[in-house]
Tab-separated table of N, CA and C in Angstrom:
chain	number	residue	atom	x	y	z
A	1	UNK	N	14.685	-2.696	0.255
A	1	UNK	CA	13.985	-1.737	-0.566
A	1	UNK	C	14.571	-1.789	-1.962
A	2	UNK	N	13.719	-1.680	-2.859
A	2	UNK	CA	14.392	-1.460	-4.685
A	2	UNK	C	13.976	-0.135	-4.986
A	3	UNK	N	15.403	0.406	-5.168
A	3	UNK	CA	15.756	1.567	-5.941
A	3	UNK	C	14.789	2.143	-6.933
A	4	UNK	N	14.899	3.180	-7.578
A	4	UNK	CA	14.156	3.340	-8.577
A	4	UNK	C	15.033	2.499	-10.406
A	5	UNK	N	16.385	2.345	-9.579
A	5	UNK	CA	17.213	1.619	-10.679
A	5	UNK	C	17.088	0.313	-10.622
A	6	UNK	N	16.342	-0.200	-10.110
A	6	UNK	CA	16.103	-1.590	-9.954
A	6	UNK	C	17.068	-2.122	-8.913
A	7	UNK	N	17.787	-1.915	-8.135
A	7	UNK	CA	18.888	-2.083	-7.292
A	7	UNK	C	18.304	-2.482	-5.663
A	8	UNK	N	18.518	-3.400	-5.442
A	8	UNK	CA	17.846	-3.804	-4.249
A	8	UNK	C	18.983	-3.587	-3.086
A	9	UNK	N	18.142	-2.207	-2.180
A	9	UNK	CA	19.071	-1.839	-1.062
A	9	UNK	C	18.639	-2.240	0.340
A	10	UNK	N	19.560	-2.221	1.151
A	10	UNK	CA	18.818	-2.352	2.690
A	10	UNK	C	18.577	-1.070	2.997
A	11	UNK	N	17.119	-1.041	3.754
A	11	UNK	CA	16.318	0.209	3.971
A	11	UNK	C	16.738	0.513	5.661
A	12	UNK	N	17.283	-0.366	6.225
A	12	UNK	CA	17.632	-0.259	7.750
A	12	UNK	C	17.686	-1.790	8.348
A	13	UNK	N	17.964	-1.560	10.183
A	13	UNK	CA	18.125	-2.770	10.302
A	13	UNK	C	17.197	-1.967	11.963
A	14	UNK	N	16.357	-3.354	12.765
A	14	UNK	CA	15.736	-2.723	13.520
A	14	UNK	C	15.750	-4.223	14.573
A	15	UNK	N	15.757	-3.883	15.795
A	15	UNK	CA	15.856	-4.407	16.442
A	15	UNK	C	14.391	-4.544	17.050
A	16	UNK	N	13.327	-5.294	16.738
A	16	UNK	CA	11.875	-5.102	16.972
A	16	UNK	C	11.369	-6.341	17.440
A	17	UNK	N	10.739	-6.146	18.723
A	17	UNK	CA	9.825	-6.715	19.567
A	17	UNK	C	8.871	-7.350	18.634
A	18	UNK	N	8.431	-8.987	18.466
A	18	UNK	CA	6.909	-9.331	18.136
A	18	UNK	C	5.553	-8.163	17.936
A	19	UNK	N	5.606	-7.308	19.326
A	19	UNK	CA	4.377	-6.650	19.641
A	19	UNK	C	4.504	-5.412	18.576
A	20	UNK	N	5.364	-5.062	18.289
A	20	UNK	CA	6.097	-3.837	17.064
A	20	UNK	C	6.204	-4.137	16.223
A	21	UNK	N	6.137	-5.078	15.569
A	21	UNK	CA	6.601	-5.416	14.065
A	21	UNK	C	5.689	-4.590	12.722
A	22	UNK	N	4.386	-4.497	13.156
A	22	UNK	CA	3.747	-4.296	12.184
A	22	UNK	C	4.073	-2.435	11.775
A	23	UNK	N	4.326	-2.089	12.876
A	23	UNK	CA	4.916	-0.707	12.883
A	23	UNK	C	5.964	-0.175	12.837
A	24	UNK	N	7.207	-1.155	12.392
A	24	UNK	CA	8.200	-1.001	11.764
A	24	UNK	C	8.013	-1.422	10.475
A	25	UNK	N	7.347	-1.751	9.376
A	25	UNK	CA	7.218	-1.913	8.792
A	25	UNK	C	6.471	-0.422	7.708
A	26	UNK	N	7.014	-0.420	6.926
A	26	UNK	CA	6.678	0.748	6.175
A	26	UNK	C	4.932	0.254	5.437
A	27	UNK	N	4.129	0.916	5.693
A	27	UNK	CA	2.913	0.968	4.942
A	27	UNK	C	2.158	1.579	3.624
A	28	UNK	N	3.299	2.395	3.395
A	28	UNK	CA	3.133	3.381	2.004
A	28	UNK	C	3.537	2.887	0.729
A	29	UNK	N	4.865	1.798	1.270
A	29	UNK	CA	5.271	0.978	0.166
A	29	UNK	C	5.738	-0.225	0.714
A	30	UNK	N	5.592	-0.975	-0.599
A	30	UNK	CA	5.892	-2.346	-0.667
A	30	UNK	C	7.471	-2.740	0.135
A	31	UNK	N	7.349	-3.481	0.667
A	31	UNK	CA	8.782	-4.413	1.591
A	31	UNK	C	8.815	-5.856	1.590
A	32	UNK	N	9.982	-5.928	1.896
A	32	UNK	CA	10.208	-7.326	2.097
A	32	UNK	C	11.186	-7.574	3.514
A	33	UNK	N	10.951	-8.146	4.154
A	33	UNK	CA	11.330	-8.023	6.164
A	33	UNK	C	11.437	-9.475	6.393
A	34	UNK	N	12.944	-9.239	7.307
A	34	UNK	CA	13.091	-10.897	7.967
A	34	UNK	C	13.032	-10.458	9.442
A	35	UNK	N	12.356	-11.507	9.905
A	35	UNK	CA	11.612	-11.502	11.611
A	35	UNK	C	12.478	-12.478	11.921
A	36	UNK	N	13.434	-12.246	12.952
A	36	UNK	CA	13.736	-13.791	13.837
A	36	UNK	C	13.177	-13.872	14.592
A	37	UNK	N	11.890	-14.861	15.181
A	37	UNK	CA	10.941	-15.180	15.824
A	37	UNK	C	10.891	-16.235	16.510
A	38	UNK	N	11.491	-15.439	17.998
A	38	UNK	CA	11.823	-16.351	19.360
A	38	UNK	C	10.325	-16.796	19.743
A	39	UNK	N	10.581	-18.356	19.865
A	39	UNK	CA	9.058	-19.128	20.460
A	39	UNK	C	9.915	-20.549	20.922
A	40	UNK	N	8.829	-21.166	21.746
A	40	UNK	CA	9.506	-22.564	22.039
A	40	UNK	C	8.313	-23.724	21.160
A	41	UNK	N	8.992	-24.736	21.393
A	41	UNK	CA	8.259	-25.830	20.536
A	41	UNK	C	8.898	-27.434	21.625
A	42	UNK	N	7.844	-27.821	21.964
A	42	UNK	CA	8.401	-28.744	22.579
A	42	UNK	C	9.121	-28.341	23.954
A	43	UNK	N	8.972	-27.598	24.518
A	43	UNK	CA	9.895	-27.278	25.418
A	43	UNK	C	11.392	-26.714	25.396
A	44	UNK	N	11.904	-26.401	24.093
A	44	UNK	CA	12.906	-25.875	23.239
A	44	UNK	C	12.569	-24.341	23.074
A	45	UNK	N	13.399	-23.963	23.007
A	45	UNK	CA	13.639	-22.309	22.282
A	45	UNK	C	13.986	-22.544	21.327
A	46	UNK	N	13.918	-21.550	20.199
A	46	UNK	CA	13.698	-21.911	18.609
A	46	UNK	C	13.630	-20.155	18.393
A	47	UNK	N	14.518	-19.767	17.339
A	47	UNK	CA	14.799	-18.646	16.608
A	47	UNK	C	14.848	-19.220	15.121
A	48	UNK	N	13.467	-18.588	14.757
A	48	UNK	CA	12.595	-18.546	13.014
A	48	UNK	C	13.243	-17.662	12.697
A	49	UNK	N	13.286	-17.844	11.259
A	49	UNK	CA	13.739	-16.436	10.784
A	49	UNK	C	12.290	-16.542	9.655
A	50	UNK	N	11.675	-15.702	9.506
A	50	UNK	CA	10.520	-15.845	8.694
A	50	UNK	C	10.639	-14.555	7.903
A	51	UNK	N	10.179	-14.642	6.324
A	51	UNK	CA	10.204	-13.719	5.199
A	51	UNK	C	9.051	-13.160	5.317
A	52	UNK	N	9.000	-11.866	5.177
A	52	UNK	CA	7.440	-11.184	5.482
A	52	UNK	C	7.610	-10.112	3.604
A	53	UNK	N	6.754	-10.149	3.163
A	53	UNK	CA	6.151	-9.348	1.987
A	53	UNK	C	5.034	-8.776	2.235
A	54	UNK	N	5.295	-7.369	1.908
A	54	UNK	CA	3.801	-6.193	2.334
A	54	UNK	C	3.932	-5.671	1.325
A	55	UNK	N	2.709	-5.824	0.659
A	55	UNK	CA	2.536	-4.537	-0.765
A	55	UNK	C	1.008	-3.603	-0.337
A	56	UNK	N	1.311	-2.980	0.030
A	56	UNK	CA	0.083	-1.881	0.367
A	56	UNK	C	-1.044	-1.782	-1.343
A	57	UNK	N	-2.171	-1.886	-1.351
A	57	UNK	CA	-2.622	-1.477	-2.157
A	57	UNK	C	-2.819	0.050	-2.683
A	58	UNK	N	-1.943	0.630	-1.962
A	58	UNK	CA	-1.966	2.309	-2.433
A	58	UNK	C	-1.071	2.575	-2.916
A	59	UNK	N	0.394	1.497	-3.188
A	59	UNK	CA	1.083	1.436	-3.675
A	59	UNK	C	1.146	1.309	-5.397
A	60	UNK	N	2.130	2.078	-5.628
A	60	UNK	CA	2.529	2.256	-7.750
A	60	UNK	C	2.307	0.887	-8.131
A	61	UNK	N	1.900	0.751	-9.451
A	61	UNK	CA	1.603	-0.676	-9.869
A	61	UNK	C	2.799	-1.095	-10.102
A	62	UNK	N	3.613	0.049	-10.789
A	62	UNK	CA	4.966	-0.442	-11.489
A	62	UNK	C	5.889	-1.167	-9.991
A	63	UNK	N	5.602	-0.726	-8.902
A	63	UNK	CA	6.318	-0.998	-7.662
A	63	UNK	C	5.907	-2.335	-7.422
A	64	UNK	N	4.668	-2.699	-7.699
A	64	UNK	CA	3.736	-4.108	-6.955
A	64	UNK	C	4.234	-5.161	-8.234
A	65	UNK	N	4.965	-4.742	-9.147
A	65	UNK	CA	4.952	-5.687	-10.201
A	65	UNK	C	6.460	-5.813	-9.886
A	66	UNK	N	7.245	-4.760	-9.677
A	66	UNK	CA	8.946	-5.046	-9.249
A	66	UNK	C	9.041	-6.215	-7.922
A	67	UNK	N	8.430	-6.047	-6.799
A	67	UNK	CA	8.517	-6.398	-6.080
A	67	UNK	C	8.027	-7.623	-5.943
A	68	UNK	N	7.324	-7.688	-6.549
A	68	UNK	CA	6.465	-9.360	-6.790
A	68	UNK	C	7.404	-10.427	-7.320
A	69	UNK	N	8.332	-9.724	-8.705
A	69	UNK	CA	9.156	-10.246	-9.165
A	69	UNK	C	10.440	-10.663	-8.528
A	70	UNK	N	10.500	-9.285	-7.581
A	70	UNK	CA	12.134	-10.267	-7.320
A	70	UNK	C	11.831	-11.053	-5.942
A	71	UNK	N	11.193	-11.405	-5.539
A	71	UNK	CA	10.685	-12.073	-3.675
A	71	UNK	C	11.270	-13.235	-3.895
A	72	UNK	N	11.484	-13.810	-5.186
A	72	UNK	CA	12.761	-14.888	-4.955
A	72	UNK	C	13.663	-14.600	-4.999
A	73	UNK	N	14.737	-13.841	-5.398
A	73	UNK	CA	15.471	-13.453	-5.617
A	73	UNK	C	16.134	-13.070	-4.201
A	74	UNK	N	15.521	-12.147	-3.771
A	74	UNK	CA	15.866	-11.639	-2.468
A	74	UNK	C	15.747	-13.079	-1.173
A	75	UNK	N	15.183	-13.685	-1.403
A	75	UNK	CA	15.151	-14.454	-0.318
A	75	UNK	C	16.403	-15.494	-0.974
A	76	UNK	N	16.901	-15.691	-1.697
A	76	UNK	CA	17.848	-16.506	-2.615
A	76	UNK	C	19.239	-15.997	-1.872
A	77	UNK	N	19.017	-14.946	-2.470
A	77	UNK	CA	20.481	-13.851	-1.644
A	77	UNK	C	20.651	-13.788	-0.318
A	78	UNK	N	19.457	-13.886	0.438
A	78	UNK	CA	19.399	-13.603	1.703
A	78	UNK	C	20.092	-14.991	2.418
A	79	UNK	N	19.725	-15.907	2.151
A	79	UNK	CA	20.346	-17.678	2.151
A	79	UNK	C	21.517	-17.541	1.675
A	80	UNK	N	22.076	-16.991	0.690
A	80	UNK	CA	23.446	-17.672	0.230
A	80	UNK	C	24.001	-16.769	1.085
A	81	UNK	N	23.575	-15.700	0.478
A	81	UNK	CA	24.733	-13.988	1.576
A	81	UNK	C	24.623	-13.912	2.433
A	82	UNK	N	24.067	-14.104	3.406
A	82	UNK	CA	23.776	-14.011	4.516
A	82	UNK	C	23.330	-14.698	6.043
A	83	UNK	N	23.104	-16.099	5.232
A	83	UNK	CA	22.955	-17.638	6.024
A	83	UNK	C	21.688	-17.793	6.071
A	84	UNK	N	20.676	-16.877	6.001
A	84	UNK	CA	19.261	-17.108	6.768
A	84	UNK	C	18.326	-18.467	6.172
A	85	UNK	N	17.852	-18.864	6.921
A	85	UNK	CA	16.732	-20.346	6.744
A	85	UNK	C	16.008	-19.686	6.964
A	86	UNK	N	15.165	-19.355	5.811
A	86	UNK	CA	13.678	-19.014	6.106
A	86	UNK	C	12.850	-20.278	6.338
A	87	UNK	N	12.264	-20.102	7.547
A	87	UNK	CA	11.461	-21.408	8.025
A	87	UNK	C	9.811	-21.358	7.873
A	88	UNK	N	9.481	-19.713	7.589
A	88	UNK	CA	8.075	-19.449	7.184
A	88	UNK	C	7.775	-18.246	6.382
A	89	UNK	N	7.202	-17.617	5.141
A	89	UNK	CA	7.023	-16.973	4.232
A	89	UNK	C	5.537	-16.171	4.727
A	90	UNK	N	5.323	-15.067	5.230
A	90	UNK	CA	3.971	-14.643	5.012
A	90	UNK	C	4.052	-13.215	3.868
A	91	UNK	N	2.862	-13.322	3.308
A	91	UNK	CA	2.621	-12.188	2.765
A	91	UNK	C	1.015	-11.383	3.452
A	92	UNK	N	1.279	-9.738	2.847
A	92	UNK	CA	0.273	-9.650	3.455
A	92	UNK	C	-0.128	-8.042	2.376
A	93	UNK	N	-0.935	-7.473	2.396
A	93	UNK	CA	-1.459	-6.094	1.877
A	93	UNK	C	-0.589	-5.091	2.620
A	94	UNK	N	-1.238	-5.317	4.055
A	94	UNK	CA	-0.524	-4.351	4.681
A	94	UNK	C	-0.057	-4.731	6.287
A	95	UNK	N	1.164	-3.860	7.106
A	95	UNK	CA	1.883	-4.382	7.758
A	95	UNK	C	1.025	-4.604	8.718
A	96	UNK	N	0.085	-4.008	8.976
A	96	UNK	CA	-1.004	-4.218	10.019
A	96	UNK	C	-1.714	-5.057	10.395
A	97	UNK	N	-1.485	-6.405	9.169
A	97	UNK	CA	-2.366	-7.573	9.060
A	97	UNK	C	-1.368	-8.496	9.846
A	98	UNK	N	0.116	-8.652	10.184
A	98	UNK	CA	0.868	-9.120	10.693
A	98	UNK	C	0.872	-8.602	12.362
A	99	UNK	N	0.003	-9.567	12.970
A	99	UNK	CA	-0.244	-9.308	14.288
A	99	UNK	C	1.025	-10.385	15.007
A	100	UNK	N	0.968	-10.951	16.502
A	100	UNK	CA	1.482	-12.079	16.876
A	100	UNK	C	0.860	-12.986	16.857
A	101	UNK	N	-0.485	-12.953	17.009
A	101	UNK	CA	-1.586	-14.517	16.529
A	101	UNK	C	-1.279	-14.718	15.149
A	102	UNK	N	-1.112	-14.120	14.310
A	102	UNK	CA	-1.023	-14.648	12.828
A	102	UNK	C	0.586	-15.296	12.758
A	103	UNK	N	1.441	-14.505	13.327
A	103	UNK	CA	3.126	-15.179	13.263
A	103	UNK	C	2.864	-16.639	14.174
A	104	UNK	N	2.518	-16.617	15.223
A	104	UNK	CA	1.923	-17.404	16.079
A	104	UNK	C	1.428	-18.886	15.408
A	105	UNK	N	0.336	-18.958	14.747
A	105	UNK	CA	-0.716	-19.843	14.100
A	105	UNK	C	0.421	-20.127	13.592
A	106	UNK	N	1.549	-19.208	12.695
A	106	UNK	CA	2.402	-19.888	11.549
A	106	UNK	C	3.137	-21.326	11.866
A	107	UNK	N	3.349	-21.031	13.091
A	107	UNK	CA	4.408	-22.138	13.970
A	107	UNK	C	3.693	-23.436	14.744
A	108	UNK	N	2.256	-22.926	15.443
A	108	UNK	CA	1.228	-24.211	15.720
A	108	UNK	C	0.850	-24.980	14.516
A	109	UNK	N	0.868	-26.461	14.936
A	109	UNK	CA	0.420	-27.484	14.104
A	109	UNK	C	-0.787	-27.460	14.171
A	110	UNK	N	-1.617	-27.480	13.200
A	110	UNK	CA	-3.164	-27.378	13.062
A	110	UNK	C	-3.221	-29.001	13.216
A	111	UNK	N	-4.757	-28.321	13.577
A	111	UNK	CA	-4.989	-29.500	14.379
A	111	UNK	C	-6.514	-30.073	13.510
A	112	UNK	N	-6.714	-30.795	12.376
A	112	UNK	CA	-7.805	-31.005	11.843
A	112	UNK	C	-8.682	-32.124	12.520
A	113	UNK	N	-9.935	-31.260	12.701
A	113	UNK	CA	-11.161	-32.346	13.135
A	113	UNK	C	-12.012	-33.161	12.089
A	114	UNK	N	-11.538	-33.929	12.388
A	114	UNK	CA	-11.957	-35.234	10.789
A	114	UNK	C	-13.803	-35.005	11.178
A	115	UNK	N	-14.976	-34.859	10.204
A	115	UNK	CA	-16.184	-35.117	10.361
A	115	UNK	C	-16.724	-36.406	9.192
A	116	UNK	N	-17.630	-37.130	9.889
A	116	UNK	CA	-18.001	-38.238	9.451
A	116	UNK	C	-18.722	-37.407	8.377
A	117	UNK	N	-18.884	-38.811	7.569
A	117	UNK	CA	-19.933	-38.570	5.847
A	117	UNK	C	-21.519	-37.872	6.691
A	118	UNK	N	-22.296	-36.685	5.868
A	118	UNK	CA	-23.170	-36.180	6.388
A	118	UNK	C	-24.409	-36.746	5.510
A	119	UNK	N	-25.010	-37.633	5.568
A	119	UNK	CA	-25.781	-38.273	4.649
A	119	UNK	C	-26.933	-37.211	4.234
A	120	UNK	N	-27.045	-36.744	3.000
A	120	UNK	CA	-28.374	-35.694	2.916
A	120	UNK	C	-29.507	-36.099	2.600
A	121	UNK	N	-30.019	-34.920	3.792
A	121	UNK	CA	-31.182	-35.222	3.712
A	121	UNK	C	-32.508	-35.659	2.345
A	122	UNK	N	-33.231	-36.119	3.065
A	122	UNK	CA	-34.057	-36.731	1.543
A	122	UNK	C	-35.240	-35.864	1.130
A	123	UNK	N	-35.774	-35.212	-0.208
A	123	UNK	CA	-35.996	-34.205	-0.170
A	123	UNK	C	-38.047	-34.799	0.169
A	124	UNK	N	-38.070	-33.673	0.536
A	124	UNK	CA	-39.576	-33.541	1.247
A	124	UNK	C	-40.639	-33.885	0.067
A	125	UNK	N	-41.873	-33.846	0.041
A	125	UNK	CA	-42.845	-33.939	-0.696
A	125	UNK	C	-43.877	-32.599	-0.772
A	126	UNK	N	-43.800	-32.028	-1.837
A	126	UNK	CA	-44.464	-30.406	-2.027
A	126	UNK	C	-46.583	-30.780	-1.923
């Protein structure tokens, strides 16, 4: 959380389930939240640590413009001070948009279906 002095504090620390996340997350104001996000890959277990940014649109402008600004910063600090590899970045409006299909998708490899050239059609006679 940033102060009203510009001072970037920790707002708490929470021990939260995938299925909870979006509701630990404050919705009134803007945050910035690290998820360690147990999944397997390959048959491996794997602990993400992923950066989450929520700026509510009901939120102070002066707040959406602080917070915008320092999201490097904080994730900078969070790496040197603290060790974390952020392995995925989401942002979102609000915490509610951060379901487990969306953390989910973050970690599946998309899978693109190549489509052949669609030759167009030739236009008719009026």
């Amino acid at each position: 959380k940033i102060d009203q002095s510009e001072n970037i504090a920790l707002a708490g620390v929470q021990d939260t389930g995938i299925q909870d996340l979006s509701s630990a997350i404050s919705d009134t104001e803007p945050r910035y939240s690290f998820f360690r996000y147990r999944h397997e890959v390959d048959g491996q277990q794997k602990n993400s640590v992923i950066f989450i940014y929520t700026c509510p649109s009901g939120s102070k402008v002066k707040e959406r413009m602080i917070y915008a600004s320092f999201k490097k910063v904080v994730m900078d600090t969070a790496s040197a001070e603290a060790g974390f590899e952020v392995a995925k970045k989401i942002e979102a409006s609000s915490p509610s948009e951060i379901t487990p299909e969306i953390v989910g998708e973050e970690f599946q490899p998309r899978v693109e279906q190549k489509q052949g050239f669609a030759r167009p059609k030739r236009p008719g006679k009026r």
